[in-house]
Short mmCIF file of C-alpha atoms in Angstrom, two decimals:
data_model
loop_
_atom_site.label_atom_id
_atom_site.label_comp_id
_atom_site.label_asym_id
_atom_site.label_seq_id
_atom_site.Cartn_x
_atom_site.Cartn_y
_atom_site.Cartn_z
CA UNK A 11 51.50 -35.66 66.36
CA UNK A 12 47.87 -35.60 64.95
CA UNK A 13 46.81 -38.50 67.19
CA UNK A 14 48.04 -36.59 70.03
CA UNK A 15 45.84 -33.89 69.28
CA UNK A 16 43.11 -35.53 68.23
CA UNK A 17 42.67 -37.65 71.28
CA UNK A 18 43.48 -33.99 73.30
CA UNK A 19 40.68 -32.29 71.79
CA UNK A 20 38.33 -35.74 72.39
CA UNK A 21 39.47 -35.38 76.12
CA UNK A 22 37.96 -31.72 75.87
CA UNK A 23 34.69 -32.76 74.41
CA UNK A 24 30.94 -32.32 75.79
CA UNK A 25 30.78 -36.43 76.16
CA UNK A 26 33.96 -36.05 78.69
CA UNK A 27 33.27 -35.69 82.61
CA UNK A 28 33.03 -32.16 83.79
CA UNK A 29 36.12 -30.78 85.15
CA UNK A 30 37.08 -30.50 89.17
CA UNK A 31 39.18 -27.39 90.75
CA UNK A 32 40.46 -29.10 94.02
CA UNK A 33 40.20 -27.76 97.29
CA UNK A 34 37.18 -25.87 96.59
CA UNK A 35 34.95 -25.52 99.25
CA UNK A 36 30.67 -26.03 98.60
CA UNK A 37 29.10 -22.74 97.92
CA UNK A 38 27.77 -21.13 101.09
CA UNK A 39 30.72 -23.00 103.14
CA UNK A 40 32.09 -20.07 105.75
CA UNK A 41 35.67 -19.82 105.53
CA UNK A 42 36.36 -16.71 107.74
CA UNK A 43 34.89 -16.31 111.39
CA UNK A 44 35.52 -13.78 114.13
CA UNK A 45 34.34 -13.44 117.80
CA UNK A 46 33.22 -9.98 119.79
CA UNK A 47 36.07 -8.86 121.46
CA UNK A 48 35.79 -5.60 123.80
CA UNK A 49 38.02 -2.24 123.57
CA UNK A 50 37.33 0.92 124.64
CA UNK A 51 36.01 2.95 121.50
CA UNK A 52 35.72 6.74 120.06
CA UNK A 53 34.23 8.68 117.00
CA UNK A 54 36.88 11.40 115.81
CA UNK A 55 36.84 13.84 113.70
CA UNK A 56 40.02 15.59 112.67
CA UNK A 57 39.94 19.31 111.14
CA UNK A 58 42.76 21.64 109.44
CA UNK A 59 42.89 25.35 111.37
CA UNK A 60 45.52 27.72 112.30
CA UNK A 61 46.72 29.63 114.85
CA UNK A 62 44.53 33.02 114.34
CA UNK A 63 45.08 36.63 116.68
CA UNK A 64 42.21 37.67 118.28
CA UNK A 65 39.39 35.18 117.09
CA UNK A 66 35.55 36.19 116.87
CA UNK A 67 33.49 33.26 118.32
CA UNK A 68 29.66 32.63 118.56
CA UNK A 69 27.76 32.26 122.20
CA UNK A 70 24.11 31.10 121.68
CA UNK A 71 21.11 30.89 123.25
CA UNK A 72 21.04 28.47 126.83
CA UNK A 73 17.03 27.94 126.65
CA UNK A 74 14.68 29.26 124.05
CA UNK A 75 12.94 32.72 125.36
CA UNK A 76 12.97 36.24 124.29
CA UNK A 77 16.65 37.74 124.41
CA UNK A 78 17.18 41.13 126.44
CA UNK A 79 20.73 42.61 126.12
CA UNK A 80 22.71 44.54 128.91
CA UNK A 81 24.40 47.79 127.39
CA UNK A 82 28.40 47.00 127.82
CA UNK A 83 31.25 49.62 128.07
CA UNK A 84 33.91 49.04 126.06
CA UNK A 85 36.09 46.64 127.94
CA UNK A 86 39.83 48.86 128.96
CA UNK A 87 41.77 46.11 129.82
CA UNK A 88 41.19 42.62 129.12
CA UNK A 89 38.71 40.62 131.54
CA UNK A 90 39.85 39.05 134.31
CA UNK A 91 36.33 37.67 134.80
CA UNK A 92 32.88 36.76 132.33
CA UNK A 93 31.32 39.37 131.89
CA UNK A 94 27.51 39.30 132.12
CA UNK A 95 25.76 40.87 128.04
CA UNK A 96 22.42 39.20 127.91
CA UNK A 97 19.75 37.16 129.49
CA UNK A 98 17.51 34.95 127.97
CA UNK A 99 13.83 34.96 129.51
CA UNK A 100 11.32 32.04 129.89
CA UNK A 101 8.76 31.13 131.60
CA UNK A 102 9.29 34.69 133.80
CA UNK A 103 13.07 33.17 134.68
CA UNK A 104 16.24 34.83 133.21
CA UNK A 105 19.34 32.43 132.07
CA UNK A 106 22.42 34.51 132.11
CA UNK A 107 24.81 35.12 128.72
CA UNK A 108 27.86 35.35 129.71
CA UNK A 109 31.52 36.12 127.92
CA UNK A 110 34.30 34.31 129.41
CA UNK A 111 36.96 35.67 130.87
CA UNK A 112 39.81 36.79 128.80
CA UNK A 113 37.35 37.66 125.79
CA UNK A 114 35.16 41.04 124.84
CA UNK A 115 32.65 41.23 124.00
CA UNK A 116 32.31 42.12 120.28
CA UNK A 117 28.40 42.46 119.08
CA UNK A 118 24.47 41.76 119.09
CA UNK A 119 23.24 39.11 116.59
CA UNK A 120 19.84 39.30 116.90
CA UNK A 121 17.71 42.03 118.13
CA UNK A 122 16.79 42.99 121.50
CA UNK A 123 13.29 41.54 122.85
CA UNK A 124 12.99 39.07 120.03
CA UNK A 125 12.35 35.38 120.63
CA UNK A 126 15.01 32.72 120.00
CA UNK A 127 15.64 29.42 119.71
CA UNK A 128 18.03 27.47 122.16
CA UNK A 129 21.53 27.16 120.37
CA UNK A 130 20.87 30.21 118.41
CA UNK A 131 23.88 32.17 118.11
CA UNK A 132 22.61 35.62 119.84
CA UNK A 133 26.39 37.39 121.03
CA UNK A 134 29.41 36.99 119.46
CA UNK A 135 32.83 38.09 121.23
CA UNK A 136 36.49 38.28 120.73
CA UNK A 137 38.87 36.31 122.22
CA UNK A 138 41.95 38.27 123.46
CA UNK A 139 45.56 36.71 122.23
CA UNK A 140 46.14 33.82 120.47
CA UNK A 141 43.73 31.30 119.67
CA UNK A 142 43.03 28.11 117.07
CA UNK A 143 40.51 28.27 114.50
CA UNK A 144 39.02 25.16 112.19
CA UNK A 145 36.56 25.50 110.06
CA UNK A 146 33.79 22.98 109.33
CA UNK A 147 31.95 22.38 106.46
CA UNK A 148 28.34 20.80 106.20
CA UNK A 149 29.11 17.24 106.00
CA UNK A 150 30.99 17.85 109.35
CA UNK A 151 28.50 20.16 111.38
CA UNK A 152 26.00 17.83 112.30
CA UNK A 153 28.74 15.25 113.52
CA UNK A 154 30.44 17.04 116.08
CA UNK A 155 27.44 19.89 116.86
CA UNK A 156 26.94 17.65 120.09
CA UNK A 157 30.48 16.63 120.87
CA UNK A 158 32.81 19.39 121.43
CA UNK A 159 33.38 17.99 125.20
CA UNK A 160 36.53 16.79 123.58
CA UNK A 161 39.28 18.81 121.52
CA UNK A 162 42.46 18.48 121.02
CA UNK A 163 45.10 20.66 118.60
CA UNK A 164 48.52 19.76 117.07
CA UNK A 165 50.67 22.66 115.62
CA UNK A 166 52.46 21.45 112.16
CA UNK A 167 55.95 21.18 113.45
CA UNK A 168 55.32 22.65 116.46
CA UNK A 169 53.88 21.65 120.02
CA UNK A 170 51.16 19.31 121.03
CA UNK A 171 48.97 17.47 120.89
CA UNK A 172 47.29 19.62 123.60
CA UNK A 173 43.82 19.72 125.10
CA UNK A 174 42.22 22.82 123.46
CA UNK A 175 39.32 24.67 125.10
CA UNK A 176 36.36 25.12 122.64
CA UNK A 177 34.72 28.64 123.22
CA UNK A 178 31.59 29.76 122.03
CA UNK A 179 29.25 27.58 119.19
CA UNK A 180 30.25 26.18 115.73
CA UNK A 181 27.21 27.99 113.89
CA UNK A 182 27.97 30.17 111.63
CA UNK A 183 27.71 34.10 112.70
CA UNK A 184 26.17 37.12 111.23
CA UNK A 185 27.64 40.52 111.49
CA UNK A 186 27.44 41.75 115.02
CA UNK A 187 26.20 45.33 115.88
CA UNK A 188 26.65 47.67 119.18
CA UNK A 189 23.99 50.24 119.59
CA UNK A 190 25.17 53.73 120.17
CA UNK A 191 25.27 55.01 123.45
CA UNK A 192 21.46 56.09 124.17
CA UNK A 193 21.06 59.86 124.16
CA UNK A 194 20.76 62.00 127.12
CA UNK A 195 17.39 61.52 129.16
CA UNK A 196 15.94 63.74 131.80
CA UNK A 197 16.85 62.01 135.35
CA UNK A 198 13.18 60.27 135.62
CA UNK A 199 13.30 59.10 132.20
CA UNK A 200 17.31 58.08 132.61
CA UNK A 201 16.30 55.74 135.49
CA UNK A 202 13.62 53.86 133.91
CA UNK A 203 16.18 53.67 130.36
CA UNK A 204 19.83 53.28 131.55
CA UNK A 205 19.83 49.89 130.62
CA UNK A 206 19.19 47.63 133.59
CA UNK A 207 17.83 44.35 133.12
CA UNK A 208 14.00 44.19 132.18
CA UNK A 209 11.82 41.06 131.66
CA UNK A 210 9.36 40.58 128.98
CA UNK A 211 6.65 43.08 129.32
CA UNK A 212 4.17 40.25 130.60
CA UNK A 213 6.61 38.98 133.41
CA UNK A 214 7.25 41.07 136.57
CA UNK A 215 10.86 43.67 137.08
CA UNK A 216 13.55 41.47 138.24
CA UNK A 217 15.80 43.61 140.88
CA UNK A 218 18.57 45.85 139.51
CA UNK A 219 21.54 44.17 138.86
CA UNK A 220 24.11 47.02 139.07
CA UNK A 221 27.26 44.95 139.26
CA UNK A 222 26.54 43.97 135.52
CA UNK A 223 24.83 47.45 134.33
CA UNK A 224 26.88 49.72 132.33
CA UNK A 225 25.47 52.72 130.10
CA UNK A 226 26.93 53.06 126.92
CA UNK A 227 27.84 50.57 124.34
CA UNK A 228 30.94 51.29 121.92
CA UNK A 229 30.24 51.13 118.09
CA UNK A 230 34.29 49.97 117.00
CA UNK A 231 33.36 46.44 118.71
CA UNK A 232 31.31 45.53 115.76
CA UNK A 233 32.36 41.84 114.48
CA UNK A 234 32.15 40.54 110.71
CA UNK A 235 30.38 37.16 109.44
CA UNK A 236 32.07 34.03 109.89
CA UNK A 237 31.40 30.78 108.27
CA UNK A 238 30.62 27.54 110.75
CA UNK A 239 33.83 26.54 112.73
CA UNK A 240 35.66 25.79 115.72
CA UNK A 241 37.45 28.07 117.94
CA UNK A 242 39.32 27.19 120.62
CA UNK A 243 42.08 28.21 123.02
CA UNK A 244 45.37 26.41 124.05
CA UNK A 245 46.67 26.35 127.13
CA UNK A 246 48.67 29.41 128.60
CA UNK A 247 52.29 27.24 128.53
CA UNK A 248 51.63 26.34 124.70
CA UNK A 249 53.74 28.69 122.39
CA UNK A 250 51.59 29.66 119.16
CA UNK A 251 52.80 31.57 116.15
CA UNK A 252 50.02 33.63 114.03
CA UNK A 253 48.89 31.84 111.00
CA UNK A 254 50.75 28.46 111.92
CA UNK A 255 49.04 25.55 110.52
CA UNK A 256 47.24 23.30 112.76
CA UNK A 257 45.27 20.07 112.87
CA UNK A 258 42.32 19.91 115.51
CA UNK A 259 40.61 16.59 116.45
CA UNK A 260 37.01 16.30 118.03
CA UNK A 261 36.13 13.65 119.79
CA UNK A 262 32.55 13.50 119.22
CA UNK A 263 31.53 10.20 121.51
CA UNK A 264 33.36 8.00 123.50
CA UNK A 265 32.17 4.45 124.53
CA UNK A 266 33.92 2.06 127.19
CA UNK A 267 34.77 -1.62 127.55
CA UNK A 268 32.20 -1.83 124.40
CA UNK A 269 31.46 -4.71 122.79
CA UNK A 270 32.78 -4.83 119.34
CA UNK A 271 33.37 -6.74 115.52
CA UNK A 272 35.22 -6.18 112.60
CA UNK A 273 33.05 -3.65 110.18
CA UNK A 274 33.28 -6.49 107.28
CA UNK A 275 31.01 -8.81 110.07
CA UNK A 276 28.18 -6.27 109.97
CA UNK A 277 25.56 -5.39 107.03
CA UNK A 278 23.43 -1.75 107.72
CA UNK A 279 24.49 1.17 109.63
CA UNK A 280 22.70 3.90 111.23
CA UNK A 281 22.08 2.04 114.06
CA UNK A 282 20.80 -0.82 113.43
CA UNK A 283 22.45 -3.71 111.78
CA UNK A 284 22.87 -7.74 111.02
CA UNK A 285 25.04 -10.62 111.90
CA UNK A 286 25.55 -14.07 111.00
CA UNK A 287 26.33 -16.11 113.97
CA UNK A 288 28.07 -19.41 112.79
CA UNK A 289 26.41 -22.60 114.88
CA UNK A 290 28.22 -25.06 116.38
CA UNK A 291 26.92 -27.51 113.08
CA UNK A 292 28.97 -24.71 110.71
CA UNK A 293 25.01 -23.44 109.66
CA UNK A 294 24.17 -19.36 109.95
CA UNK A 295 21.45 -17.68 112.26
CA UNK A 296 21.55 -14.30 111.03
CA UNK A 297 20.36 -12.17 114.00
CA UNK A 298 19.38 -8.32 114.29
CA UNK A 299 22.02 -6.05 116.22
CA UNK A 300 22.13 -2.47 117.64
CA UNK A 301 24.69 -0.47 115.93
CA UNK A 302 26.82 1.93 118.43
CA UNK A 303 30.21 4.20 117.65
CA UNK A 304 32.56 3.05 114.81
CA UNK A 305 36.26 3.87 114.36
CA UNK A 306 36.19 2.46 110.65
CA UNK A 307 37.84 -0.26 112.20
CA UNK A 308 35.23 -2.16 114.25
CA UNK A 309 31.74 -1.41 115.34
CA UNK A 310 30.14 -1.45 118.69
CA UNK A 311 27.36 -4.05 119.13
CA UNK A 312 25.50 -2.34 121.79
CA UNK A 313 22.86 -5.42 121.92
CA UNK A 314 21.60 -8.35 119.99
CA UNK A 315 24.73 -10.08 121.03
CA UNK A 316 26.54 -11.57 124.06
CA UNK A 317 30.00 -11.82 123.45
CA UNK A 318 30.01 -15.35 123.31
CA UNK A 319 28.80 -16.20 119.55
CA UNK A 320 31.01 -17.29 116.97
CA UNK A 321 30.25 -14.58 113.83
CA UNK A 322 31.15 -15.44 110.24
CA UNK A 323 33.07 -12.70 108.10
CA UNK A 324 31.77 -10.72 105.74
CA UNK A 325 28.41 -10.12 107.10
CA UNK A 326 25.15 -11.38 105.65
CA UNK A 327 24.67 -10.12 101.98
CA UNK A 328 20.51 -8.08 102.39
CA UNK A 329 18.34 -9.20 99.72
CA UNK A 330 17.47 -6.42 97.23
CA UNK A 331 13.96 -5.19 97.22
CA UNK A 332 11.34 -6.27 95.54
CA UNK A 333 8.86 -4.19 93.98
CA UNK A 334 5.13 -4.78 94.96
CA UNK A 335 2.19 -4.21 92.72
CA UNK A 336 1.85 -0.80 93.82
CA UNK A 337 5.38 0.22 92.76
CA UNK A 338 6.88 0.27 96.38
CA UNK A 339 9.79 -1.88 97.53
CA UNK A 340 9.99 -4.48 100.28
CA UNK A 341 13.05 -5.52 102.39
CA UNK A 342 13.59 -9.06 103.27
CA UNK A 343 11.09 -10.37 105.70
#
């Protein structure tokens, strides 16, 4: 027994030849590979909401100008038809602010005559009946601010999915405000004060617009604050139930037939990206790509490739930076 051991633990010493794993391929050696393949893609986003009565929603400025609100009457029965509260002056041209149909509208954001930005909340109004609210944090705004073309909503154990209209903007609203009804006015003074539509003081009268004039605002359509979300309305056939839960999905960009990989082929993000494209002779090129949508699935290659190539999975590892004798960092040339 102590021969055995003694010529085991010979076997084992440095002197001995170094030991062998079989099967293992030479470091560097690409095992996995994976071609572009095309698909039709889309970026989603999917939100929690409910079924809300009566939701307050946000409509912002078309161009950027100097706001100049209508006075509104009180709206008796719900509109059949928008209904015309601002315009938004530039360049001595008005663009019209208008509150759909079936809404009211419910307050002033921002002051008369001041100047705004485009997409500046400036109205807010009230949907009439049922509708589907979602809020959106911060991580989420900026994703979907641009793609709301898109929405569809799914009531927990209940109907859908259904195509949901978005109404208004996803900013988040200040209180609105109605002015009181202006005091009485001798008739001269009445004409040139009852409201109708007046530019900026350095652009010329536009004509009278009496179809959309109306003296008097109410002061019970004042709305509260609301934090950034989505509001939107289902269609008239869809049965909703206040305060039923909901799940709403944006579909913030849509790409199709695009070319695509695997995300584990690609290194980088944010557009642009790498590749290593596997040569006939087993060697890598790695070779600058144009990032497009992403599903977490796959990624679009937009360009930099042409379908044909022969891509080794994962992607190229990036070199870390090196520091330079001024303290900065370099990427790999």
């Amino acid at each position: 027994m102590l021969v055995v051991v003694a010529a085991a633990a010979a076997g084992c010493g440095s002197s001995g030849p170094a030991p062998t794993t079989p099967g293992l391929a030479a470091r560097g050696t690409t095992m996995t590979t994976t071609k572009p393949s095309r698909q039709d893609l889309a970026n989603r986003v999917s939100l929690t909401g409910k079924v809300t009565m009566n939701p307050v929603f946000g409509l912002a400025a078309p161009v950027a100008g100097q706001v100049r609100y209508f006075d509104v009457k009180p709206a008796q029965a719900t509109p059949t038809k928008p209904t015309r509260v601002a315009n938004v002056w530039a360049g001595g041209k008005p663009t019209n602010v208008d509150v759909p149909a079936g809404a009211t509208f419910a307050g002033r954001l921002v002051d008369d005559r001041v100047t705004v930005a485009a997409g500046m909340p400036i109205v807010s109004a009230k949907l009439a009946g049922y509708g589907i609210v979602a809020d959106i944090d911060a991580a989420q705004a900026y994703k979907i601010s641009d793609g709301l073309a898109t929405v569809s909503a799914q009531i927990k154990n209940g109907p859908g999915p259904f195509t949901c209209t978005v109404l208004g903007t996803i900013a988040a609203l200040p209180a609105g405000t109605v002015p009181a009804p202006p005091a009485a006015q001798p008739s001269g003074a009445a004409d040139r004060q009852s409201g109708k539509q007046a530019p900026p003081p350095a652009d010329p009268g536009p004509p009278a617009d009496p179809g959309q004039q109306a003296g008097g605002g109410g002061t019970d359509a004042a709305s509260e604050p609301t934090g950034m979300r989505v509001v939107c309305a289902a269609p008239a056939d869809v049965k909703l139930i206040n305060g039923a839960a909901a799940t709403v999905e944006v579909v913030t960009a849509k790409a199709t037939n695009a070319l695509v990989l695997p995300v584990e082929a690609v290194a980088g993000g944010q557009g642009k990206g790498k590749v290593d494209v596997v040569r006939p002779d087993k060697t890598r090129e790695t070779r600058d790509v144009v990032l497009g949508l992403t599903d977490g699935k796959v990624v679009e290659i937009k360009s930099g490739l042409t379908g044909d190539e022969t891509v080794a999975v994962p992607g190229p590892d990036l070199a870390p930076a090196k520091p330079d004798g001024n303290g900065s960092s370099e990427g790999p040339r």
